[in-house]
CSV table of C-alpha atoms in Angstrom, one decimal:
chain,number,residue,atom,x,y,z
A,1,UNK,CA,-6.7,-3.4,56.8
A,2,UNK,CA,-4.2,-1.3,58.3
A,3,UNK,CA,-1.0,-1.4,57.4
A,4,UNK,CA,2.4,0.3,58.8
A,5,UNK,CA,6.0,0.4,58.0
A,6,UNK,CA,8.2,0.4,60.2
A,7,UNK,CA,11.5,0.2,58.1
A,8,UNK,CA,12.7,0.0,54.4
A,9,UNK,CA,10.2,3.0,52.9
A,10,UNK,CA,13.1,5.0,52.0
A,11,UNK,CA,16.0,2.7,52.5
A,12,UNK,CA,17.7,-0.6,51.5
A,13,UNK,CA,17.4,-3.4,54.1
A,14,UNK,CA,15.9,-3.6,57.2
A,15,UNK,CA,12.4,-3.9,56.1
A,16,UNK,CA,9.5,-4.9,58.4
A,17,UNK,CA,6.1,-4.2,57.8
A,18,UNK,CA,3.0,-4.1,60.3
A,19,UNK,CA,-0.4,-5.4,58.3
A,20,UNK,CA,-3.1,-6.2,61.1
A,21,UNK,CA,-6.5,-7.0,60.4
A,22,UNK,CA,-9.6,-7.6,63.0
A,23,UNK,CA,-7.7,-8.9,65.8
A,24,UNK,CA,-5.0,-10.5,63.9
A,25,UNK,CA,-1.6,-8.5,63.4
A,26,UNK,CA,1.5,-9.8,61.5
A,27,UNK,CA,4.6,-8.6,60.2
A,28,UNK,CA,6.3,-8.8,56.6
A,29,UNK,CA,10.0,-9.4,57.6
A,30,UNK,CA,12.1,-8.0,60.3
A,31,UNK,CA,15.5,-7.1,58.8
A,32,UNK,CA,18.7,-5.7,59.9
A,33,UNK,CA,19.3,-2.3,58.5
A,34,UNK,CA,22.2,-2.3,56.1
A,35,UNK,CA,23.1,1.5,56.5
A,36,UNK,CA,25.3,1.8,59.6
A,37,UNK,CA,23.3,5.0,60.1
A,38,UNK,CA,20.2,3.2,60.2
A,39,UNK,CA,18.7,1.4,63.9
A,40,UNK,CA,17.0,-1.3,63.4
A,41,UNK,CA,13.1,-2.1,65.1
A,42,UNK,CA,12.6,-2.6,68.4
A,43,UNK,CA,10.9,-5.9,67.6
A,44,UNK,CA,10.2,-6.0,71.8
A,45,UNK,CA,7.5,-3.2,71.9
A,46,UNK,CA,5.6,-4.8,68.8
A,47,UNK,CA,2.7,-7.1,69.6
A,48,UNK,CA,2.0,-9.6,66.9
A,49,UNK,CA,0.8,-13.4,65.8
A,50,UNK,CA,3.1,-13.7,63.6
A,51,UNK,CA,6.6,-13.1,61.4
A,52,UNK,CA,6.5,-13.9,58.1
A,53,UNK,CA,9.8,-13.9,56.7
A,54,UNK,CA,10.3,-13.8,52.6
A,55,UNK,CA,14.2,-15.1,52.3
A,56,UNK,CA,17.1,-15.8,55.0
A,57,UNK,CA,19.0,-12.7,54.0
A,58,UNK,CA,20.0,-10.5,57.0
A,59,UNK,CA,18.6,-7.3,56.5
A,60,UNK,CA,15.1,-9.0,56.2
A,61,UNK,CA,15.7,-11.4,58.9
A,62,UNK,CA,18.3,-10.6,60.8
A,63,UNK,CA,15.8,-8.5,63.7
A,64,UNK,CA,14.9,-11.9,64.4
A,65,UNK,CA,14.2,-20.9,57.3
A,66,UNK,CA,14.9,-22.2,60.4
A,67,UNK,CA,18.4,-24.0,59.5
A,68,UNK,CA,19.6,-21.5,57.0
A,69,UNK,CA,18.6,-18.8,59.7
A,70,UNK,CA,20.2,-20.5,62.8
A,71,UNK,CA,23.2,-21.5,60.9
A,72,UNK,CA,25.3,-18.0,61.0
A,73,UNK,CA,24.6,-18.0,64.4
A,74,UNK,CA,26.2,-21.3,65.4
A,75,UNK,CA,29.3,-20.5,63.0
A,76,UNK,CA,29.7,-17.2,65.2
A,77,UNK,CA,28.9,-18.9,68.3
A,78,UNK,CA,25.9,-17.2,69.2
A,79,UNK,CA,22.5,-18.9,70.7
A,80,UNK,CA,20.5,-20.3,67.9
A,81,UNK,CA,16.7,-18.5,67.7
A,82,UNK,CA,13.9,-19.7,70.4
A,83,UNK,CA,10.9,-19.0,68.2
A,84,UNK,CA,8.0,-21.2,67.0
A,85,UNK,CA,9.1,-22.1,63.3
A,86,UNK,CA,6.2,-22.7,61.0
A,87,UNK,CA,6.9,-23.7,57.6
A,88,UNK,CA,4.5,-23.1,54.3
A,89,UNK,CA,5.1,-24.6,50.8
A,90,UNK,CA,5.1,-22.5,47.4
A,91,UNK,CA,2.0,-21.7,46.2
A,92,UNK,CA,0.0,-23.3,48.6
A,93,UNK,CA,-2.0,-20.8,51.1
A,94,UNK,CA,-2.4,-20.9,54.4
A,95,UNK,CA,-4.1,-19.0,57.5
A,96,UNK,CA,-2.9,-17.1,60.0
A,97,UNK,CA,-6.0,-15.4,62.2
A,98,UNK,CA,-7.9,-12.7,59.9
A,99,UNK,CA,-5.4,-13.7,57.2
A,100,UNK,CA,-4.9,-16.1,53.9
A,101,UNK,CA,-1.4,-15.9,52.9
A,102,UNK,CA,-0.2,-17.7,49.6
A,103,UNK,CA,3.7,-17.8,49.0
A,104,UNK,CA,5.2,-17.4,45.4
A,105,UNK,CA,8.4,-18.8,45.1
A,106,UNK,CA,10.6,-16.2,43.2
A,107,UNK,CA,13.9,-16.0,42.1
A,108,UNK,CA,16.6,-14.4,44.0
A,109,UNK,CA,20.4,-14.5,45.0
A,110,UNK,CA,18.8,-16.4,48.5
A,111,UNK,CA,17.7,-19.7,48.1
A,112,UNK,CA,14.0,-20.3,49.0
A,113,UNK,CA,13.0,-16.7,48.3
A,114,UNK,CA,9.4,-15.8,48.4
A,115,UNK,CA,6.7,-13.2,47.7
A,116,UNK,CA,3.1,-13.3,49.4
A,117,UNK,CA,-0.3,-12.6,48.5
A,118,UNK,CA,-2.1,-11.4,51.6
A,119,UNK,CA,-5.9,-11.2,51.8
A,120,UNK,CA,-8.3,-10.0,54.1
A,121,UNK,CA,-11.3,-7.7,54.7
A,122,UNK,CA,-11.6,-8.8,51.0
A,123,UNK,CA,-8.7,-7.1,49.8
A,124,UNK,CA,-5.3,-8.3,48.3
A,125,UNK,CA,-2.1,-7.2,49.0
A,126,UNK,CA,1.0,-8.3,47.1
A,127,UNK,CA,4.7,-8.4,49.1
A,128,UNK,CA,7.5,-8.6,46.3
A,129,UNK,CA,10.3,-9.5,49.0
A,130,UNK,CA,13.6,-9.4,46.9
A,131,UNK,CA,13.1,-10.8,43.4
A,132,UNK,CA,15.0,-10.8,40.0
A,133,UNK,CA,14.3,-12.3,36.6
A,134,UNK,CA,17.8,-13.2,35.3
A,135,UNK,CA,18.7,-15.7,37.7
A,136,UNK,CA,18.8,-19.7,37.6
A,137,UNK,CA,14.9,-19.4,38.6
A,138,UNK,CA,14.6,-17.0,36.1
A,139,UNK,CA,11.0,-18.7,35.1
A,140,UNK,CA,9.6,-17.9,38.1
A,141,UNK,CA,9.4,-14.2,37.5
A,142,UNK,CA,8.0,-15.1,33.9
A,143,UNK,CA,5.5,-16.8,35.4
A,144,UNK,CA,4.2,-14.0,37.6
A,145,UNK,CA,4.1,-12.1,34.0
A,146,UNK,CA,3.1,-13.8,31.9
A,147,UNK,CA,-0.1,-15.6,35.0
A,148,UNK,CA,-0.4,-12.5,37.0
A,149,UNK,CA,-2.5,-12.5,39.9
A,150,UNK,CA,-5.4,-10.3,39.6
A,151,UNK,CA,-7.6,-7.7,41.7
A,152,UNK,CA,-4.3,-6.5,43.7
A,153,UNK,CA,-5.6,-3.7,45.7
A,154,UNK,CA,-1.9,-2.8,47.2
A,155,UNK,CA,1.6,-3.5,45.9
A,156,UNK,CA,4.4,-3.1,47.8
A,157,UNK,CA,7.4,-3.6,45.5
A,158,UNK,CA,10.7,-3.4,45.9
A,159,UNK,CA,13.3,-0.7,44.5
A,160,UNK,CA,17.0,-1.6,45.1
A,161,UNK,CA,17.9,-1.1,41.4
A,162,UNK,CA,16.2,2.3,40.9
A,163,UNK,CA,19.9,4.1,40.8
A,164,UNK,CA,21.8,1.0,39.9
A,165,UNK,CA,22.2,-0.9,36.4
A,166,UNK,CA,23.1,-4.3,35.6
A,167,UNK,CA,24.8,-3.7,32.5
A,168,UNK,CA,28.7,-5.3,33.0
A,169,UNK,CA,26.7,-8.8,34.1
A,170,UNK,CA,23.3,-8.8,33.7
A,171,UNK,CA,22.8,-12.3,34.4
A,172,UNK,CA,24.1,-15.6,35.6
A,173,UNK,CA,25.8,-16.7,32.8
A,174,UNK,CA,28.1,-13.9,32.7
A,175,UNK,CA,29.0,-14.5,36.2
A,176,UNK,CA,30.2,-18.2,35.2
A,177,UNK,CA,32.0,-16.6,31.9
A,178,UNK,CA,34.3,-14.5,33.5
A,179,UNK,CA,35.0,-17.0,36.0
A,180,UNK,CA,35.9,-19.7,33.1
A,181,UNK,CA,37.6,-17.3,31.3
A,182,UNK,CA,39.6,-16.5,34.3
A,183,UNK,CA,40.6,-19.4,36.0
A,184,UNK,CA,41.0,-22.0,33.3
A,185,UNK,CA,45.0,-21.2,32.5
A,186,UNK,CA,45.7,-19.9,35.8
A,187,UNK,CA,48.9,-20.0,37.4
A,188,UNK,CA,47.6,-19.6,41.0
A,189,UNK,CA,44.7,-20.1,43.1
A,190,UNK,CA,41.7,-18.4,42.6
A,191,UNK,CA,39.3,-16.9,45.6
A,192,UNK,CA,36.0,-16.3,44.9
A,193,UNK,CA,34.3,-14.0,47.7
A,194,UNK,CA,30.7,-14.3,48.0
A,195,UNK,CA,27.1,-15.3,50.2
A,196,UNK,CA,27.0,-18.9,51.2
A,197,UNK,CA,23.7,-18.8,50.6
A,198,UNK,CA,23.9,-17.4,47.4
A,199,UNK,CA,23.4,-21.2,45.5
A,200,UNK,CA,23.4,-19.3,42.6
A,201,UNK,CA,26.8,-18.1,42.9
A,202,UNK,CA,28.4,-21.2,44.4
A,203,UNK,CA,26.7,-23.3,40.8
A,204,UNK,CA,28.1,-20.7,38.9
A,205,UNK,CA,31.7,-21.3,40.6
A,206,UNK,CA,31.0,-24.9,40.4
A,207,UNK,CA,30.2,-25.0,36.2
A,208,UNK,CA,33.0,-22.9,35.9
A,209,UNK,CA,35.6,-25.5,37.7
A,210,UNK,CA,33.8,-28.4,35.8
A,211,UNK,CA,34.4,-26.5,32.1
A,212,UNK,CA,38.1,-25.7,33.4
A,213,UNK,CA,38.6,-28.6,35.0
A,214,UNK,CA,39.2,-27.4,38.0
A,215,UNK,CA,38.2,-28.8,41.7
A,216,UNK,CA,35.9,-26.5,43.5
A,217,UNK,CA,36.9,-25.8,47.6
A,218,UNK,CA,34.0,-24.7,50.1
A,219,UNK,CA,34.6,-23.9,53.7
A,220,UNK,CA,32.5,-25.8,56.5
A,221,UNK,CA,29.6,-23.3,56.5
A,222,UNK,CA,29.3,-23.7,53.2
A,223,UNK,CA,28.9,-27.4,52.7
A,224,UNK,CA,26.8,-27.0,55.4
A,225,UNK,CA,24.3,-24.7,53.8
A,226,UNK,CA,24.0,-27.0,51.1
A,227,UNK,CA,23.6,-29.9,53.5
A,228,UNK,CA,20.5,-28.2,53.9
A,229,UNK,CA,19.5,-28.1,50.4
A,230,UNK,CA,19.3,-31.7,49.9
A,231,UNK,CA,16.4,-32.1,51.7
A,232,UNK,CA,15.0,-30.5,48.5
A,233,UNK,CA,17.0,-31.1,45.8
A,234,UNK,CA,19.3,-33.4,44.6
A,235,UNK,CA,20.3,-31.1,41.8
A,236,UNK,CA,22.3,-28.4,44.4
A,237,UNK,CA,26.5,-28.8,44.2
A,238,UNK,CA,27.4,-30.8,47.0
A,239,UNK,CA,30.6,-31.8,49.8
A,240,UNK,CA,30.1,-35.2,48.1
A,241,UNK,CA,30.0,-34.2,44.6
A,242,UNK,CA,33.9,-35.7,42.9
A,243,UNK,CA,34.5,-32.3,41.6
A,244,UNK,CA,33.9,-30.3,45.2
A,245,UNK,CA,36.4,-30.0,48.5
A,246,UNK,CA,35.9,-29.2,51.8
A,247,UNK,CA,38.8,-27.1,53.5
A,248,UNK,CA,38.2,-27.4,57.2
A,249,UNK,CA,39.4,-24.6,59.1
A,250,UNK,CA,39.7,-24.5,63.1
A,251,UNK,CA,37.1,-21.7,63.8
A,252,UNK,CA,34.4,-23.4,61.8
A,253,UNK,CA,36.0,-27.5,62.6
A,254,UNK,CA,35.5,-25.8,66.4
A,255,UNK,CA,31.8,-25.4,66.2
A,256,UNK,CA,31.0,-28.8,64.6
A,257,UNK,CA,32.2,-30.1,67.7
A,258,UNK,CA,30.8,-27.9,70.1
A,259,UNK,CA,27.7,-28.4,68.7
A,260,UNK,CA,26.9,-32.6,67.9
A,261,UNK,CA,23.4,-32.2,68.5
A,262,UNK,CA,23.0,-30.0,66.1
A,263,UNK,CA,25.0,-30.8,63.4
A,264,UNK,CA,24.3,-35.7,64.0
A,265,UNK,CA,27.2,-37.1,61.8
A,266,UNK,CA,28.2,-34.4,59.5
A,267,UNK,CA,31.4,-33.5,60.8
A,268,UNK,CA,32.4,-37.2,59.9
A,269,UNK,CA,31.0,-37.3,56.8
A,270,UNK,CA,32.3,-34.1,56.0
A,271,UNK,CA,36.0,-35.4,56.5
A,272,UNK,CA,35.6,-38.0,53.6
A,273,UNK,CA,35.9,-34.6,51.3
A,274,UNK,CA,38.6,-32.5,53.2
A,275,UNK,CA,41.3,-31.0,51.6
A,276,UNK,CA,44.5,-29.7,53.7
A,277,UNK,CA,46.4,-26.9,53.0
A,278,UNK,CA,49.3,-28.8,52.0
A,279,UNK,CA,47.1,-30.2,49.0
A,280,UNK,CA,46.2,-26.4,48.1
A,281,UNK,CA,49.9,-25.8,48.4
A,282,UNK,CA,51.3,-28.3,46.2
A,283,UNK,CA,49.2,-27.8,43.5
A,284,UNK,CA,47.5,-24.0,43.6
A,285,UNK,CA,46.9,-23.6,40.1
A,286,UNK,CA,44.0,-26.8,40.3
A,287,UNK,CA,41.7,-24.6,42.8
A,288,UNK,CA,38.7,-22.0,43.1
A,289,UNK,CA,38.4,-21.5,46.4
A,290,UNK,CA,34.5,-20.2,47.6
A,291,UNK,CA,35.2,-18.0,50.4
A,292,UNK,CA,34.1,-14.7,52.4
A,293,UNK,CA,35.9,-11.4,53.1
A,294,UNK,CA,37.4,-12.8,56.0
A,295,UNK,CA,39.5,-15.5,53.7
A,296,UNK,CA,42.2,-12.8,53.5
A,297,UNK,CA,44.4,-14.3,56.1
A,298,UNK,CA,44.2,-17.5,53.0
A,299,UNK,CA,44.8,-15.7,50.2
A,300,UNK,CA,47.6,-14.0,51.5
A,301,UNK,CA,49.2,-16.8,52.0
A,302,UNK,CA,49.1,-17.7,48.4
A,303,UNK,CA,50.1,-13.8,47.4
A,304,UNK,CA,52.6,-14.4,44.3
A,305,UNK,CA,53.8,-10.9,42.3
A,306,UNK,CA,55.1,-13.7,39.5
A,307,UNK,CA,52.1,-15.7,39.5
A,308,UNK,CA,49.2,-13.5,41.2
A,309,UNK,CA,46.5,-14.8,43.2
A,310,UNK,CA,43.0,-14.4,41.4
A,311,UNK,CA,40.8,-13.0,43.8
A,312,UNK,CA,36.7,-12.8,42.4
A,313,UNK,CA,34.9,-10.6,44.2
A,314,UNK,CA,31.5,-11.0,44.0
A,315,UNK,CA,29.2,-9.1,45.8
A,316,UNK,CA,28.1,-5.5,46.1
A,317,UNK,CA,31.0,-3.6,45.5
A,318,UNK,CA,29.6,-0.9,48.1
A,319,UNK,CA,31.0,-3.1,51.0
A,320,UNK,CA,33.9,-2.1,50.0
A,321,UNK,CA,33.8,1.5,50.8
A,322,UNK,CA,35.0,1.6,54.1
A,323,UNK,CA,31.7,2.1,56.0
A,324,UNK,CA,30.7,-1.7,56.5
A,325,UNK,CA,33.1,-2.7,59.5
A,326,UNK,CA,30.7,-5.3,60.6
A,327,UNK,CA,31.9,-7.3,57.6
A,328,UNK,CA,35.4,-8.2,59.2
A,329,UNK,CA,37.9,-8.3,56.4
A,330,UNK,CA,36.6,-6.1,53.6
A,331,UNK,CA,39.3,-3.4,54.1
A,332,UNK,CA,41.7,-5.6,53.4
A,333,UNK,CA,39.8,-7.0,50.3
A,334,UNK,CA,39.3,-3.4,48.9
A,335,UNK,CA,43.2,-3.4,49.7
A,336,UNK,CA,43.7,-6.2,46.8
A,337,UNK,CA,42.1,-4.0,44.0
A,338,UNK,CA,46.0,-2.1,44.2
A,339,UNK,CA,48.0,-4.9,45.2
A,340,UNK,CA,50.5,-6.4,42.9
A,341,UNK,CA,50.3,-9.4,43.7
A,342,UNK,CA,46.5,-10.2,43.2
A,343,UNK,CA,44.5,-10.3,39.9
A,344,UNK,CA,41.4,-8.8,41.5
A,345,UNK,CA,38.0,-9.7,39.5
A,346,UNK,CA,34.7,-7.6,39.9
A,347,UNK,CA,31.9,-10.8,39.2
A,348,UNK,CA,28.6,-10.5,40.5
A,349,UNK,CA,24.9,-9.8,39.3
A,350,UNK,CA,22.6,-8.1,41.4
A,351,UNK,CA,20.2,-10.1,43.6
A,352,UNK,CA,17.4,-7.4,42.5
A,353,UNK,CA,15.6,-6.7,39.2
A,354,UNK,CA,16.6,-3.8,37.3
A,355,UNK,CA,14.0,-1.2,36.9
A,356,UNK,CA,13.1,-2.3,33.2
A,357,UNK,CA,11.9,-6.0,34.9
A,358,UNK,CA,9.8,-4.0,37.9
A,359,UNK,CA,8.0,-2.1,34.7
A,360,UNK,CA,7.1,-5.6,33.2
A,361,UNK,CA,5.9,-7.1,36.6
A,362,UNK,CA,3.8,-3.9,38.0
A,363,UNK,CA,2.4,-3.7,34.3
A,364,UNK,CA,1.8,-7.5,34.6
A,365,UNK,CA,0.1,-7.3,38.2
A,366,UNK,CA,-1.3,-3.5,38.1
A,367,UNK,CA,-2.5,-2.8,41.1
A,368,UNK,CA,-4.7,-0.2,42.3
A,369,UNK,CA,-2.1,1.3,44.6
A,370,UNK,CA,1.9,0.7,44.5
A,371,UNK,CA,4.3,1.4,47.8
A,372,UNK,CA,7.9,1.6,47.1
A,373,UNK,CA,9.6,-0.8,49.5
A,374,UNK,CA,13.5,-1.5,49.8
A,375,UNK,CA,14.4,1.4,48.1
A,376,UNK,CA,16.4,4.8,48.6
A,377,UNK,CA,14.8,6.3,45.8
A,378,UNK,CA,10.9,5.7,46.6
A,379,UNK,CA,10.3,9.4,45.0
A,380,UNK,CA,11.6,8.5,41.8
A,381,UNK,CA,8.9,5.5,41.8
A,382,UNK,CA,6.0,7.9,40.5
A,383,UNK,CA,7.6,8.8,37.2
A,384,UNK,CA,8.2,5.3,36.3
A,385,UNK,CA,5.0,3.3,37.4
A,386,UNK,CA,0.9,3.7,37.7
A,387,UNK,CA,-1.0,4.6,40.6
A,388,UNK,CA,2.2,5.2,43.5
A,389,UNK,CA,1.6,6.4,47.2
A,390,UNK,CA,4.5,7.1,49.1
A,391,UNK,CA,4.3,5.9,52.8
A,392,UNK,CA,6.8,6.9,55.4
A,393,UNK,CA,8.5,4.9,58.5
A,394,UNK,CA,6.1,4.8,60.8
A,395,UNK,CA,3.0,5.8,59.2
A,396,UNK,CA,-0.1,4.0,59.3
A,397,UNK,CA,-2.3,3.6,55.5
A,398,UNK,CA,-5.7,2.5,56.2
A,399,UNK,CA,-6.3,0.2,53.1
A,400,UNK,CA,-10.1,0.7,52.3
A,401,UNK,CA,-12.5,-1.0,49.3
């Protein structure tokens, strides 16, 4: 089995890893690089079967399911991906050529976030993708400990916490605290800034509204998103939920109706659940708004120095430095953290475990080899866990019995 990474040895985002075997060659992910320093794969001088992809998160994705993936590109008006979808169900394996690949649901800040056991050549090989433990699925990395699979010739685990900690919200709950505590009295509006496909996040915002009594507002892409989710669950926040609004703005309303083949009756349905900006006007203090960075142009309009807006941001605070222009809006969100007029909020728990959690699962799974993944630090790996080979970009490992 040879294997090849292409991206993501020694950096966070972007991964895409080459496994072939025999005749059959596929490919763990193909994500956008997060660094703006970083180019992403040619993807065109690759030859594979196949692209396995572990989560709809951009930088693992992004080179390149299905609706949660095409979705961002019909919001931005872009063409929608002409690949051959396959889908695959937890924990149920399947074949692709030389391969047998079982996916392992895990918990992460995507929905429908997986790991994969790969096998071949009668090896094993065991793709973290993004996971975490103190989640909502929280279980699901349990499970991995406490059931471990065994005989794992190859590990490739991923790092994003090795020089981060968790410590002001280590999980969930926290998250949904601070928002409680926040907007239950409030005086304004409240903006919370996060992933749309961070259901995590948008339940947290959600419990929060229903313990303050408070009506939670989603943007189009949003309720669209978890559209999506009911053909799953029944148990996701939804447009049609009585606590939950939809605020229609004319970008998003604009792609609906460019787009009717895609998106069948929703834009009707979704107008049952609308809320206008008069409503959010007349009554400010009765709302958590879910929205992005680019909401400023919103929240500005409800900028009050004797009754400041709350603004919750809740994401990586690292988009905030100035070197992420490709997220339009986020100067002007790091601009609130000194403005008067806003109450800004830092809420968010990582979408990674801490390092403690990776000790507990590679202990759990040990492996004969481990290869940092996803990480900046991949030197640091060796003083922290058993049996670690360091592989460059580009460098081919020969995986033998």
């Amino acid at each position: 089995m040879k294997i090849t990474i292409h991206k993501g040895s020694h950096e966070i985002g972007g991964n895409c890893i080459q496994i072939s075997s025999g005749k059959t060659t596929i490919l763990l992910d193909a994500g956008l690089p997060l660094s703006p320093d970083s180019q992403p794969v040619d993807l065109s001088r690759l030859i594979v079967d196949a692209l396995l992809i572990s989560h709809p998160h951009q930088d693992h994705f992004g080179g390149l399911a299905r609706s949660l993936i095409d979705a961002p590109q019909v919001f931005i008006g872009g063409d929608r991906y002409a690949l051959d979808f396959h889908d695959f169900k937890a924990w149920q394996p399947f074949t692709i050529g030389e391969f047998t690949i079982t996916p392992y649901l895990v918990d992460h800040s995507a929905t429908d976030a997986y790991a994969f056991l790969i096998e071949a050549e009668g090896k094993r090989l065991f793709y973290s993708g993004d996971l975490r433990s103190h989640g909502r699925k929280g279980k699901l990395f349990d499970n991995l400990i406490k059931r471990p699979i065994r005989d794992i010739d190859l590990l490739f685990l991923e790092g994003t916490m090795m020089h981060r900690n968790n410590d002001l919200f280590p999980d969930e709950m926290a998250v949904e605290d601070t928002i409680f505590q926040t907007i239950r009295q409030q005086k304004n509006i409240s903006f919370l800034l996060a992933s749309s496909q961070n259901i995590d996040r948008i339940v947290s915002a959600y419990r929060a509204c229903k313990r303050a009594g408070k009506l939670l507002v989603i943007d189009i892409y949003t309720a669209w998103v978890l559209e999506q989710l009911r053909q799953i669950t029944q148990n996701t926040p939804a447009m049609d939920w009585p606590e939950i609004r939809v605020f229609a703005a004319y970008s998003q309303d604009q792609r609906l109706k460019a787009n009717p083949d895609y998106f069948g009756d929703f834009r009707k349905r979704l107008y049952l659940h609308r809320v206008k900006r008069e409503e959010l006007q007349a009554t400010p203090e009765a709302f958590l708004y879910f929205g992005k960075m680019s909401s400023f142009r919103l929240i500005n309009a409800f900028k009050n120095a004797a009754a400041p807006v709350n603004v919750f941001y809740s994401q990586w605070l690292g988009y905030l430095d100035g070197s992420h222009t490709e997220y339009f809006g986020s100067d002007k969100i790091s601009g609130y953290r000194s403005d008067p007029e806003v109450n800004f909020v830092y809420a968010h728990t990582s979408g990674h475990a801490p390092v403690a959690d990776l000790q507990r699962l590679a202990a759990a799974l040990n492996p004969r080899k481990l290869v940092p993944i996803h990480t900046e630090r991949g030197e640091d790996f060796s003083q922290l866990f058993a049996n670690v080979i360091t592989l460059n970009d580009g460098e081919t490992y020969v995986l033998t019995q």
